[in-house]
Structure formats: structure tokens, C-alpha cells
Amino acid sequence: MAPDNQMTVPNGCTPCVEALQASPTWLESRTRASLVLANGSVFHGFSFGHEGPTSGEVVFNTGMVGYPESLTDPSYAGQILVITFPLVGNYGVPSDEQDELGLLRHFESSKIHLKAVVIQDYSFVPSHYTAKRTLSEWLKEQRVPGI
């Protein structure tokens, strides 16, 4: 068990360690972002993942787990997904490991199909043994904004 002043991160997750070490700097330098709806409603938050504008139909998902699967689900193509479960990012993103048939083991397809993702509380330091990268890093790789 780690002393009270130390946090542990999953083995093999260098991005997780880097995220933990960078978290105070990240908190101080967060970029503000807004979700603007067609009816004029504006929701403010902070950007994570790819920083850039986008547009799309806003839809929601009420699932409690499985954000890697939701983000790679082709049925969400071109949409902005609001995940209603309050904490997202806490178990990071697993590897791109393939099964014996050559299919990705942890995802519904080979890429994120969303235009953006909206969450309530982003956990920028994952704590799961399968985490190979943070959600923010994955979104940056795929050029998908998060708020």
C-alpha cells in the first residue's frame, strides 16, 4: 500500500504516470470550452482531448461503463455524445490488442466515430491495470474534442 502522500498507477501505463505528475500544471492551465446548442443554450466547461471546434447532433448515453466501446460505436458517427454517468476516464483506455480473428478486443471498431464527447467529471489519472493511455491522449490521437 502506498503512503498517504503517494498515489499508485497501473503497471505499464507510462502516460498514466506522466498524467499524474503533470496534473497540477494541467489544472492551472485548463482551456475553457463551451457547448452551444441551436436554441441558444450555452454550457461551459473545460476542454480535454483535441482542442478545436466541431459541430454535430447532440445525443446521450446512460451506460455506467464502456466509454471506449461507446466512442468507437459506428452508430454514433458524426454525433456529439453526452455521457450521463458522472465520472469518465477513471479506467483509462486499453491497448489496441486484437483477438485471434484480428478484431480489436476492447473496441467496437478501429476508430472513434464521434465528433465530440461531453462529460460531467473527467478523471485525468486512470487507475486500472489495463490502462495504456488516458482518455484525453486517445481523443488527441483521434482528433476528437472533449468538454
Steps between C-alpha positions, in 0.01 A plus 500: 500500500627847412559759772226764538695755297557270199267368233549175313434454130457189288811310395612572146303822466769761441239754385319445831815583698562803279140616546530469877824699506358768268160534672574816704627678187205372296248623757650849494510520121164348401341643188141613532251356251129542431226285356259726310165355398285611206241649739763733646568305822866510599677257732849588620777265602862415435657344194682169501612283212534680168453874528296629211150588385250246372129465439253217499177363639506471880397157629543327836596165647388390845741205535709476816801336338645449156601843373770349269227288341258794474757730343588240234139402426429588134135579585625825663677617181487877462333556837600674824457245776400608850587226749262531794705296748674768709859367493676413174865421435560321829608173341688653208514342156624146440742384232413444135544126557335272246336165560571179305270621217683831464221702662577764761440345839387813688327714235203486266705620201846629412432870564292749697195591292374790715544866415546578873430366848342686795538379858441633850824406676816399313743280689834590345691235697368152423534220750445168327748227419402494129556877449759571234412868447268762638167586341633847417803354318277268299269786404803707392630211286160475331448881480179490704416787739373441851333737744 
